[in-house]
Coordinates of C-alpha atoms in Angstrom, one line a residue:
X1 CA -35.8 -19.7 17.1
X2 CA -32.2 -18.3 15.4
X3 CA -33.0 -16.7 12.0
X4 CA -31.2 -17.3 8.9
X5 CA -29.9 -15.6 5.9
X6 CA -28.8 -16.6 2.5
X7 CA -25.9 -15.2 0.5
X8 CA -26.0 -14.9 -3.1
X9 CA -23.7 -13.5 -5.7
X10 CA -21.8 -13.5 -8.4
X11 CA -19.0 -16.4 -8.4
X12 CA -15.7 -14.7 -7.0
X13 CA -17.1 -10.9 -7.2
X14 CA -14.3 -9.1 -4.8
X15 CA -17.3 -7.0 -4.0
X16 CA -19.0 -10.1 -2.2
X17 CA -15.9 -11.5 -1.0
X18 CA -15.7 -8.6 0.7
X19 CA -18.8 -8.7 2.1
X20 CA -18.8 -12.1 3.2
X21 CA -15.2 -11.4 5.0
X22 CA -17.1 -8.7 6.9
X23 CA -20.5 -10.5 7.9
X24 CA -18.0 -13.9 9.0
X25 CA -15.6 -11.6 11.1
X26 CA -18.8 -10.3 13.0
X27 CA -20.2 -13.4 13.9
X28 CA -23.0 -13.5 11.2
X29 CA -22.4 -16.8 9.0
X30 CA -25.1 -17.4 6.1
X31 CA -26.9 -20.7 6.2
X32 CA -26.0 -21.4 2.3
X33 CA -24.3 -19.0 -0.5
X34 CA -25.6 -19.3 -3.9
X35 CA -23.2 -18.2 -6.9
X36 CA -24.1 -17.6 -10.1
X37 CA -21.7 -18.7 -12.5
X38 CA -21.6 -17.6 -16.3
X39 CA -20.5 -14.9 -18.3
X40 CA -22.1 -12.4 -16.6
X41 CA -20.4 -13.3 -12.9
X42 CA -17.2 -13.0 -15.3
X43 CA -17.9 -9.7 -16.7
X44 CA -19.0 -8.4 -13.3
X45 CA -16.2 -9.6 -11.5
X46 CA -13.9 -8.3 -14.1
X47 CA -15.2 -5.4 -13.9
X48 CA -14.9 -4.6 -10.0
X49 CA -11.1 -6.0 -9.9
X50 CA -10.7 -3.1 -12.9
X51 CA -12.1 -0.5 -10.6
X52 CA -10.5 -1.3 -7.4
X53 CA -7.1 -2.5 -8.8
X54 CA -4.1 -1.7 -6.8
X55 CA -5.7 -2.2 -3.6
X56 CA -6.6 -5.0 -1.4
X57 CA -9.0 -8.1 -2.2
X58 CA -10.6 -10.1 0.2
X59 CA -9.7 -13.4 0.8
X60 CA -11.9 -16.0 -2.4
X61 CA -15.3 -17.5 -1.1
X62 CA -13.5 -21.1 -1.1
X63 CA -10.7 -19.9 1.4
X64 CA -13.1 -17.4 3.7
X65 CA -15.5 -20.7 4.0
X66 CA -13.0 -23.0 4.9
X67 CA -13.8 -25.2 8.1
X68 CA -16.9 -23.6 7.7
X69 CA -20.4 -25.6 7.5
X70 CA -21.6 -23.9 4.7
X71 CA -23.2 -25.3 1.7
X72 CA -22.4 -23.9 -1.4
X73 CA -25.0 -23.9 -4.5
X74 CA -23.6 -23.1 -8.3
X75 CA -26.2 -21.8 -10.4
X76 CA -26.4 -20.6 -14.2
X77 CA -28.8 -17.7 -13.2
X78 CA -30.0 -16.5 -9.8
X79 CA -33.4 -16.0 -11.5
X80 CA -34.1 -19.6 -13.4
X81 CA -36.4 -22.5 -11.5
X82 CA -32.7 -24.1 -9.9
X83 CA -32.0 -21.2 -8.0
X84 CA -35.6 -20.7 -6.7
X85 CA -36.1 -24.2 -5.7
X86 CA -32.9 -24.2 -4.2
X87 CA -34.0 -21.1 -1.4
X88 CA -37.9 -22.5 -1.7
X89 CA -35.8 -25.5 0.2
X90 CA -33.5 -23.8 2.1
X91 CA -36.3 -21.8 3.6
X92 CA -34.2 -18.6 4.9
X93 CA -35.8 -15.7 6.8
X94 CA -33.3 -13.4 4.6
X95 CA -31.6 -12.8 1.2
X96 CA -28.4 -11.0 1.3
X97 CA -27.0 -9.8 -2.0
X98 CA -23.2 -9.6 -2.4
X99 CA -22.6 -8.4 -6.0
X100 CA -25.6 -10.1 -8.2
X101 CA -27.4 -9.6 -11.5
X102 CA -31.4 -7.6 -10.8
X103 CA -33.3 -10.1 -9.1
X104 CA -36.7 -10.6 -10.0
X105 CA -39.7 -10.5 -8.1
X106 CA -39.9 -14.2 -7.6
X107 CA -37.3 -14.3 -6.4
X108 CA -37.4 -11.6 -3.9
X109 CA -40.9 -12.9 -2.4
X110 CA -39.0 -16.0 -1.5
X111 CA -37.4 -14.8 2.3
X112 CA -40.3 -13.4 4.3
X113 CA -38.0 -11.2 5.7
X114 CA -37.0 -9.4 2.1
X115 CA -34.1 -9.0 0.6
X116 CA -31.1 -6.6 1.4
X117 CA -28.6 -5.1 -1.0
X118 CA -25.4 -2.7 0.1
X119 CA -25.3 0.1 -3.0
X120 CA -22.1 1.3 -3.5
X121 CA -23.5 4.9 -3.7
X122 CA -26.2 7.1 -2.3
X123 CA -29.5 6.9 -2.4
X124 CA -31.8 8.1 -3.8
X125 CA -29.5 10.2 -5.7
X126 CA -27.0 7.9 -7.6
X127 CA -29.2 4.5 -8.6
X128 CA -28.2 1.7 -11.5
X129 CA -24.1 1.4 -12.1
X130 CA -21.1 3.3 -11.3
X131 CA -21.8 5.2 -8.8
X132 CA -18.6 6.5 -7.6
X133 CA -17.8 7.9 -11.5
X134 CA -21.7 9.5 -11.7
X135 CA -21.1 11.0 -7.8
X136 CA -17.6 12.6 -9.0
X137 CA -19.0 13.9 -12.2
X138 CA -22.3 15.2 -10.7
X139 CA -20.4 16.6 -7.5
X140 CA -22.7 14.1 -5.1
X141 CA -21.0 13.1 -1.9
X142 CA -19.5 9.3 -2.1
X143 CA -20.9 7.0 0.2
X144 CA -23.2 3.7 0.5
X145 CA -26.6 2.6 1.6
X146 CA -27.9 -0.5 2.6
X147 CA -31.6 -1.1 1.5
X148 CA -34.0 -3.6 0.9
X149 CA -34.8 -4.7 -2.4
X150 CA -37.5 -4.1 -4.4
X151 CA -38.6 -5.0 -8.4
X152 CA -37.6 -2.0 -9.5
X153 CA -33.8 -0.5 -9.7
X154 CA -32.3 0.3 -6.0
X155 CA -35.7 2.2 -5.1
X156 CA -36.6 -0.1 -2.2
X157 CA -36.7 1.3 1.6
X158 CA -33.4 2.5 3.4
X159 CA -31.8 0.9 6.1
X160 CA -28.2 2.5 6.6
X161 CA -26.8 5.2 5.1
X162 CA -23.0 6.5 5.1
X163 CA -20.7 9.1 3.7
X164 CA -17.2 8.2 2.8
X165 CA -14.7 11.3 3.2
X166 CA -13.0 11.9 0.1
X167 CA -9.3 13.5 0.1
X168 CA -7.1 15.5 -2.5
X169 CA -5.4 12.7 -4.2
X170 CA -7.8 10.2 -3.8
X171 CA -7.8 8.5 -7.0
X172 CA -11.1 6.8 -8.7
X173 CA -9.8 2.9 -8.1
X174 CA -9.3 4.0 -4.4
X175 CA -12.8 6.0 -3.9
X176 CA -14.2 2.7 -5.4
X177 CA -12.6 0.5 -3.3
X178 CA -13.4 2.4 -0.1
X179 CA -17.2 1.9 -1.4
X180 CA -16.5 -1.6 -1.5
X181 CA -15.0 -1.8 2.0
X182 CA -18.0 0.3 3.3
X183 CA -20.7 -1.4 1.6
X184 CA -20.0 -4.4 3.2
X185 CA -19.6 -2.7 7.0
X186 CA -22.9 -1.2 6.6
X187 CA -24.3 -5.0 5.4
X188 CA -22.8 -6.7 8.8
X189 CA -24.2 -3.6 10.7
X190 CA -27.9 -4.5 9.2
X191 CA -27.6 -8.4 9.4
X192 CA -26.5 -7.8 13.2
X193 CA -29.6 -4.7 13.6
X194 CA -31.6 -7.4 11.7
X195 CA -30.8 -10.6 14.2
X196 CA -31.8 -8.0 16.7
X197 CA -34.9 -7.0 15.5
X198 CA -33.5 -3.2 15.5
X199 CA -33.5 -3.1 12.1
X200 CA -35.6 0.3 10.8
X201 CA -37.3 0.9 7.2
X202 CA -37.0 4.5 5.4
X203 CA -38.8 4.9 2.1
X204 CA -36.4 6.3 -0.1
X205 CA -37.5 9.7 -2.0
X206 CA -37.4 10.8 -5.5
X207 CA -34.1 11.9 -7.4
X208 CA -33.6 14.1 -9.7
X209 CA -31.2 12.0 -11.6
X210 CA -31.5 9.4 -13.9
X211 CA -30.7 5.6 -13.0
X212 CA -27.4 5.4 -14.3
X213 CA -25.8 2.6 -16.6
X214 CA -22.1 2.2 -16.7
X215 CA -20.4 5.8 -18.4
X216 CA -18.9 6.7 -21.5
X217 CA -15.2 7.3 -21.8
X218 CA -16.1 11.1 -22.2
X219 CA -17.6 10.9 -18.6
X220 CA -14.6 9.2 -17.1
X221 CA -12.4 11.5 -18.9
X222 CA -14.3 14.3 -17.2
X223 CA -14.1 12.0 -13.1
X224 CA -10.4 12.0 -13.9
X225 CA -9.8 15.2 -14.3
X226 CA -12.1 16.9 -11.4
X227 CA -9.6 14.1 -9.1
X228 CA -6.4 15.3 -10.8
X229 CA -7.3 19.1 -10.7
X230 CA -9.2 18.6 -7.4
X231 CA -12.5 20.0 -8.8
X232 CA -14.8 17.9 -7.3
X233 CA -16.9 19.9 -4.5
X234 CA -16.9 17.2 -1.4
X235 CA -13.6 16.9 -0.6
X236 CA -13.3 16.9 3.3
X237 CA -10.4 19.0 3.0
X238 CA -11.3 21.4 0.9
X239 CA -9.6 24.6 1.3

C-alpha cells in the first residue's frame, strides 16, 4: 500500500512554495495541503519575501497545483479542532511542514509516521528564528537540516543535514534565499528516503546556544558588516 503525506503551511509562505515546487518536480505530490490563513501566515510570509527579496520565488500554491488532484483545506490555525479533524480524516502516514506556526503535540501525534520539518539552519546549533543572521553573527557555518518534529523547539531527531558554501559578496537576502532553496532539496530527498523506507533517525545533541528569536537591529547591524568587510569565518574562499 502507497503512503501518503500531508502538506501544511502558512498560506503563500515562498518558503513552502518552494518546497512544494521541489517535492512536485521529484515525483512526490501530497495527498492534501492545509494553509493556515490569518495574520500570522501574513506576518510570516512578509517576513520571508523581506529576507530573500531580489531573488527568485517559486511559482504560488494555486499555480504549482494546477491540473493537480489536490485538495486544499483553509484553516484559521493549524492547531484548533478544524485542522485536527481535518488530518484525523485524511488519515496520512506523514506531516510535512512548509513554513508553519509550532505545532503542538496533538497535532504531531496525528501521522503515525511523525512529522518532518526542513530548518533553515544547523542543528543543534542555531534553533528558533533567523538562523542565517544568528549563523553570521556567531561565525556557525550556513546550512539546513531536515528533522522530525518534536513538542519542543527544532530538538527532534535528524534526518539530513547540509552545508551551504558561503562566498565574499554573498549578501544576507542571498545566504537566506540559498537556505530556502536548500531546505526544500533536503525535504524532497527525505520524502523520497521516506517512500523508500531508507529514511534514518539521529538524536540531535545539545547546543551551547540559546534558541534564538528574531534579532535586534544591533545584531543585524553587526551580520552586515562581517558580509561587507568579509569577517565572517566560513567563507569557502577564504584567503
Amino acid at each position: 500500500m502507497t503512503k501518503s503525506f500531508v502538506f501544511l503551511v502558512l498560506e503563500e509562505h515562498p518558503y513552502g512554495r518552494e518546497m512544494l515546487m521541489q517535492l512536485l518536480e521529484a515525483g512526490h505530490v501530497p495527498s492534501a495541503v492545509i494553509e493556515e490563513t490569518g495574520p500570522v501566515a501574513d506576518e510570516e510570509r512578509e517576513k520571508f519575501l523581506t529576507r530573500i527579496k531580489g531573488h527568485r520565488v517559486a511559482p504560488t500554491f494555486t499555480q504549482l497545483l494546477e491540473n493537480r488532484d489536490v485538495p486544499r483545506h483553509k484553516v484559521t490555525h493549524h492547531n484548533k479542532s478544524e485542522c485536527r479533524e481535518i488530518l484525523e480524516g485524511l488519515g496520512p502516514d506523514l506531516g510535512v511542514l512548509g513554513g508553519t506556526r509550532i505545532i503542538s503535540k496533538r497535532v504531531l501525534q496525528i501521522p503515525p509516521d511523525g512529522m518532518l520539518n526542513s530548518h533553515p539552519g544547523l542543528l543543534p546549533e542555531v534553533r528558533g528564528s533567523a538562523s542565517v543572521a544568528w549563523s553570521v553573527y556567531y561565525d556557525i557555518p550556513i546550512g539546513c537540516t531536515c528533522h522530525f518534529i518534536d513538542p519542543n523547539i527544532d530538538t527532534g531527531d535528524i534526518v539530513l543535514k547540509r552545508i551551504i558554501p558561503v562566498h565574499r559578496g554573498d549578501t544576507y537576502e542571498l545566504l537566506c534565499w540559498k537556505t530556502l532553496v536548500t531546505a526544500g532539496t533536503l525535504m524532497a530527498e527525505a520524502v523520497g528516503l521516506w517512500k523508500k523506507g531508507n529514511l534514518h533517525r539521529s538524536p540531535q545533541g545539545e547546543s551551547q546556544l540559546p534558541t534564538f528569536r528574531v534579532p535586534p537591529t544591533e545584531v543585524m547591524m553587526v551580520v552586515a558588516k562581517k558580509l561587507a568587510e568579509g569577517t565572517y569565518l566560513h567563507y569557502a574562499d577564504r584567503e
